[in-house]
Short mmCIF file of C-alpha atoms in Angstrom, two decimals:
data_model
loop_
_atom_site.label_atom_id
_atom_site.label_comp_id
_atom_site.label_asym_id
_atom_site.label_seq_id
_atom_site.Cartn_x
_atom_site.Cartn_y
_atom_site.Cartn_z
CA MET A 1 -91.61 65.09 92.13
CA THR A 2 -93.84 62.31 93.41
CA VAL A 3 -92.14 60.13 95.96
CA GLN A 4 -93.11 56.50 95.63
CA GLU A 5 -92.02 53.38 97.40
CA PRO A 6 -92.10 50.09 95.49
CA THR A 7 -95.47 48.48 96.08
CA ALA A 8 -95.48 44.78 96.61
CA ARG A 9 -98.34 42.77 95.22
CA PRO A 10 -98.80 40.32 98.10
CA VAL A 11 -101.11 37.37 97.95
CA ALA A 12 -103.71 37.52 100.68
CA ALA A 13 -103.18 34.89 103.36
CA PRO A 14 -106.17 33.10 104.90
CA ILE A 15 -107.60 34.46 108.13
CA PRO A 16 -106.87 32.16 111.10
CA ALA A 17 -109.52 29.50 111.55
CA VAL A 18 -112.25 29.91 114.18
CA PRO A 19 -111.58 27.63 117.18
CA THR A 20 -113.70 24.49 117.37
CA ALA A 21 -116.46 24.07 119.90
CA GLY A 22 -115.21 23.49 123.40
CA ALA A 23 -111.83 25.06 122.80
CA THR A 24 -110.61 27.90 125.01
CA THR A 25 -111.13 31.18 123.17
CA THR A 26 -109.67 34.64 123.68
CA ARG A 27 -111.89 37.63 123.12
CA PRO A 28 -110.45 39.58 120.16
CA GLY A 29 -109.12 43.06 120.78
CA SER A 30 -110.27 46.14 118.93
CA ILE A 31 -108.67 47.49 115.76
CA ILE A 32 -108.32 51.28 115.81
CA LEU A 33 -107.55 53.04 112.54
CA THR A 34 -106.29 56.58 113.16
CA ARG A 35 -105.48 59.40 110.77
CA HIS A 36 -102.27 61.36 111.34
CA GLY A 37 -102.14 64.90 112.72
CA GLU A 38 -102.33 68.04 110.59
CA PRO A 39 -99.43 68.28 108.11
CA ALA A 40 -97.26 71.38 107.91
CA LEU A 41 -97.71 71.89 104.17
CA SER A 42 -100.43 74.49 103.56
CA ARG A 43 -103.46 73.76 101.37
CA LYS A 44 -104.25 77.48 101.04
CA CYS A 45 -103.22 78.01 97.44
CA LEU A 46 -104.55 77.68 93.90
CA ILE A 47 -102.43 75.49 91.64
CA THR A 48 -102.53 73.64 88.32
CA ALA A 49 -102.68 69.86 87.91
CA ARG A 50 -98.94 69.78 87.18
CA GLN A 51 -98.22 71.87 90.27
CA TYR A 52 -100.44 69.60 92.34
CA LYS A 53 -98.28 66.63 91.37
CA ASP A 54 -95.27 68.46 92.86
CA TRP A 55 -97.33 69.58 95.87
CA TRP A 56 -98.36 65.98 96.59
CA GLY A 57 -94.72 64.88 96.35
CA LYS A 58 -93.79 67.40 99.05
CA TYR A 59 -96.80 66.39 101.16
CA GLU A 60 -95.73 62.74 101.05
CA VAL A 61 -92.32 63.45 102.58
CA GLY A 62 -93.35 66.24 104.96
CA GLY A 63 -94.11 66.19 108.66
CA LEU A 64 -96.68 67.72 110.99
CA LEU A 65 -97.53 71.34 111.68
CA ALA A 66 -95.74 72.39 114.86
CA GLY A 67 -97.58 73.00 118.13
CA GLN A 68 -100.20 70.26 117.95
CA THR A 69 -101.33 68.21 120.92
CA PRO A 70 -102.89 64.78 120.33
CA PRO A 71 -106.38 64.27 121.78
CA PRO A 72 -106.38 62.61 125.22
CA GLU A 73 -108.70 59.90 123.91
CA LEU A 74 -106.09 58.91 121.31
CA VAL A 75 -103.31 58.92 123.91
CA ASN A 76 -105.46 56.62 126.05
CA ALA A 77 -106.02 54.32 123.08
CA ALA A 78 -102.27 54.09 122.57
CA GLU A 79 -101.74 53.30 126.25
CA GLY A 80 -104.26 50.46 126.07
CA ALA A 81 -103.05 49.01 122.76
CA GLY A 82 -101.09 45.78 122.74
CA ALA A 83 -99.59 46.68 119.37
CA ILE A 84 -99.02 50.00 117.58
CA TYR A 85 -98.39 50.23 113.85
CA ALA A 86 -97.48 53.33 111.84
CA SER A 87 -97.09 54.10 108.17
CA THR A 88 -93.52 54.89 107.17
CA ARG A 89 -94.50 58.40 105.99
CA GLN A 90 -93.08 61.21 108.12
CA ARG A 91 -96.46 62.64 109.10
CA ALA A 92 -97.53 59.24 110.44
CA GLN A 93 -94.21 58.69 112.20
CA GLU A 94 -94.48 62.03 114.01
CA THR A 95 -98.06 61.23 114.96
CA ALA A 96 -96.91 57.92 116.41
CA ALA A 97 -94.15 59.63 118.40
CA ALA A 98 -96.69 62.10 119.82
CA VAL A 99 -99.05 59.43 121.17
CA SER A 100 -96.89 56.39 121.93
CA ALA A 101 -94.99 57.81 124.97
CA GLY A 102 -91.83 55.98 123.95
CA ARG A 103 -93.48 52.60 123.44
CA GLU A 104 -92.49 50.38 120.53
CA VAL A 105 -94.06 51.41 117.23
CA MET A 106 -93.88 49.00 114.30
CA SER A 107 -93.26 51.00 111.12
CA ASP A 108 -94.73 49.35 108.04
CA ALA A 109 -94.97 50.63 104.45
CA LEU A 110 -98.03 48.39 104.06
CA PHE A 111 -100.04 51.26 105.60
CA ILE A 112 -98.85 54.17 103.41
CA GLU A 113 -101.48 56.29 101.69
CA ALA A 114 -102.90 55.29 98.33
CA PRO A 115 -101.44 57.52 95.57
CA LEU A 116 -103.13 60.65 94.22
CA PRO A 117 -102.02 61.10 90.59
CA PRO A 118 -103.84 64.07 89.02
CA PRO A 119 -105.30 63.84 85.51
CA ARG A 120 -103.56 65.80 82.75
CA LEU A 121 -105.61 68.97 82.61
CA PRO A 122 -104.76 72.36 81.07
CA ASP A 123 -102.99 74.95 83.22
CA PHE A 124 -105.89 77.42 83.13
CA ILE A 125 -107.68 75.08 85.56
CA ARG A 126 -106.48 76.02 89.03
CA LEU A 127 -107.82 74.47 92.21
CA SER A 128 -106.80 74.24 95.85
CA PRO A 129 -104.88 71.09 96.87
CA ARG A 130 -108.00 69.97 98.73
CA TRP A 131 -110.08 69.91 95.53
CA TRP A 132 -107.24 68.48 93.46
CA GLY A 133 -107.24 65.65 95.98
CA VAL A 134 -110.91 64.97 95.25
CA VAL A 135 -110.40 65.12 91.47
CA SER A 136 -107.28 62.96 91.65
CA ARG A 137 -108.93 60.35 93.84
CA VAL A 138 -111.80 59.98 91.37
CA TRP A 139 -109.35 59.81 88.47
CA TRP A 140 -107.24 57.23 90.28
CA ARG A 141 -110.26 55.01 90.95
CA LEU A 142 -111.48 55.15 87.35
CA SER A 143 -108.17 54.59 85.55
CA ASP A 144 -105.69 51.74 85.77
CA ARG A 145 -102.87 53.66 84.09
CA HIS A 146 -100.88 55.85 86.43
CA HIS A 147 -97.30 55.93 85.14
CA GLN A 148 -96.13 52.97 87.26
CA GLU A 149 -97.90 54.15 90.41
CA GLU A 150 -100.06 51.78 92.41
CA THR A 151 -103.50 51.31 90.85
CA HIS A 152 -106.80 51.14 92.69
CA ARG A 153 -106.95 47.41 92.07
CA GLU A 154 -103.48 46.92 93.55
CA ALA A 155 -104.30 49.12 96.55
CA LYS A 156 -107.39 46.99 97.25
CA VAL A 157 -105.16 43.92 97.45
CA ARG A 158 -102.81 45.79 99.79
CA ALA A 159 -105.74 46.88 101.97
CA ASP A 160 -106.91 43.27 102.22
CA VAL A 161 -103.45 42.11 103.28
CA ALA A 162 -103.30 44.95 105.84
CA ALA A 163 -106.73 44.06 107.26
CA ARG A 164 -105.79 40.39 107.61
CA LYS A 165 -102.55 41.31 109.37
CA LEU A 166 -104.44 43.45 111.89
CA ILE A 167 -107.10 40.79 112.40
CA GLU A 168 -104.49 38.17 113.14
CA ARG A 169 -102.93 40.41 115.79
CA ALA A 170 -106.27 41.39 117.33
CA GLU A 171 -107.46 37.78 117.43
CA ALA A 172 -104.74 37.14 120.02
CA GLY A 173 -106.69 39.43 122.39
CA GLN A 174 -104.76 42.69 121.94
CA ASP A 175 -106.12 46.07 120.92
CA VAL A 176 -104.28 47.17 117.77
CA LEU A 177 -103.70 50.86 116.97
CA VAL A 178 -102.78 51.98 113.45
CA LEU A 179 -101.48 55.51 112.79
CA ALA A 180 -101.76 56.08 109.08
CA HIS A 181 -103.80 57.91 106.43
CA GLY A 182 -107.36 58.87 105.67
CA TYR A 183 -108.19 57.11 102.42
CA PHE A 184 -106.15 53.96 102.89
CA ASN A 185 -107.60 53.59 106.39
CA HIS A 186 -111.01 53.77 104.72
CA MET A 187 -110.00 50.96 102.35
CA VAL A 188 -108.73 48.83 105.23
CA GLY A 189 -111.94 49.51 107.15
CA LYS A 190 -114.02 48.17 104.25
CA ARG A 191 -112.02 44.94 104.32
CA LEU A 192 -112.46 44.67 108.09
CA LYS A 193 -116.23 44.97 107.66
CA ALA A 194 -116.17 42.35 104.91
CA ASN A 195 -114.46 40.00 107.38
CA GLY A 196 -117.01 40.41 110.14
CA TRP A 197 -115.74 43.45 112.05
CA ALA A 198 -118.16 46.26 112.96
CA LEU A 199 -117.39 49.98 113.18
CA VAL A 200 -118.34 50.75 116.78
CA HIS A 201 -116.77 54.19 117.26
CA ASN A 202 -116.46 56.67 114.41
CA GLN A 203 -114.75 60.07 114.57
CA GLY A 204 -114.76 60.50 110.80
CA PHE A 205 -111.66 61.31 108.77
CA LYS A 206 -110.39 64.51 110.35
CA TYR A 207 -106.81 64.77 111.61
CA TRP A 208 -106.13 62.67 114.75
CA SER A 209 -109.49 60.90 114.32
CA GLN A 210 -110.17 57.30 115.32
CA ARG A 211 -112.34 54.61 113.77
CA ARG A 212 -112.64 51.61 116.09
CA TYR A 213 -113.65 48.16 114.84
CA GLU A 214 -114.67 45.13 116.89
CA ARG A 215 -115.47 41.55 115.98
CA ARG A 216 -119.21 41.02 115.75
#
């Protein structure tokens, strides 16, 4: 069963105005979008589209594979961050606990992963969860009907709100670390770029990876 939290449809607030000439300015901090650690649920299976829907539901509520150690570079980023945000999903929460060393972590459903509803395909088609994720992501982007799940259009609005929230915090001069999910981080990153932030350090989308953005 797919687990879904109600998705608000917030109206994007304006980005804080640029200070006028002569005013004292604070150099903005960095915004670091990080993917969670490796989940415990195995992807080594062949399943149908209907089974993938159940698999994704379990993935959404599951935690991390035991025995992982966060990269030192990520731990250092957490130590230097003035603010740490985490998605409310368990895998993101456990990632935050692993890197934050007991510091305050602000849990926010704004950063949860975009949904992955699979298309209705016959049961003789069996793929691994990895490839169902690819098929489902394409299907989700192309269709606006997902049985009351968040659409791509709605997720874009959410990503814009998330980006503006992070920008506002970083503009105060603090580095901001976000521990969340691969695809939604990608969507937030696109909105950061659209608002004048450059990707200056890119570890891709693997588990524990960082993508650091700075104001141009």
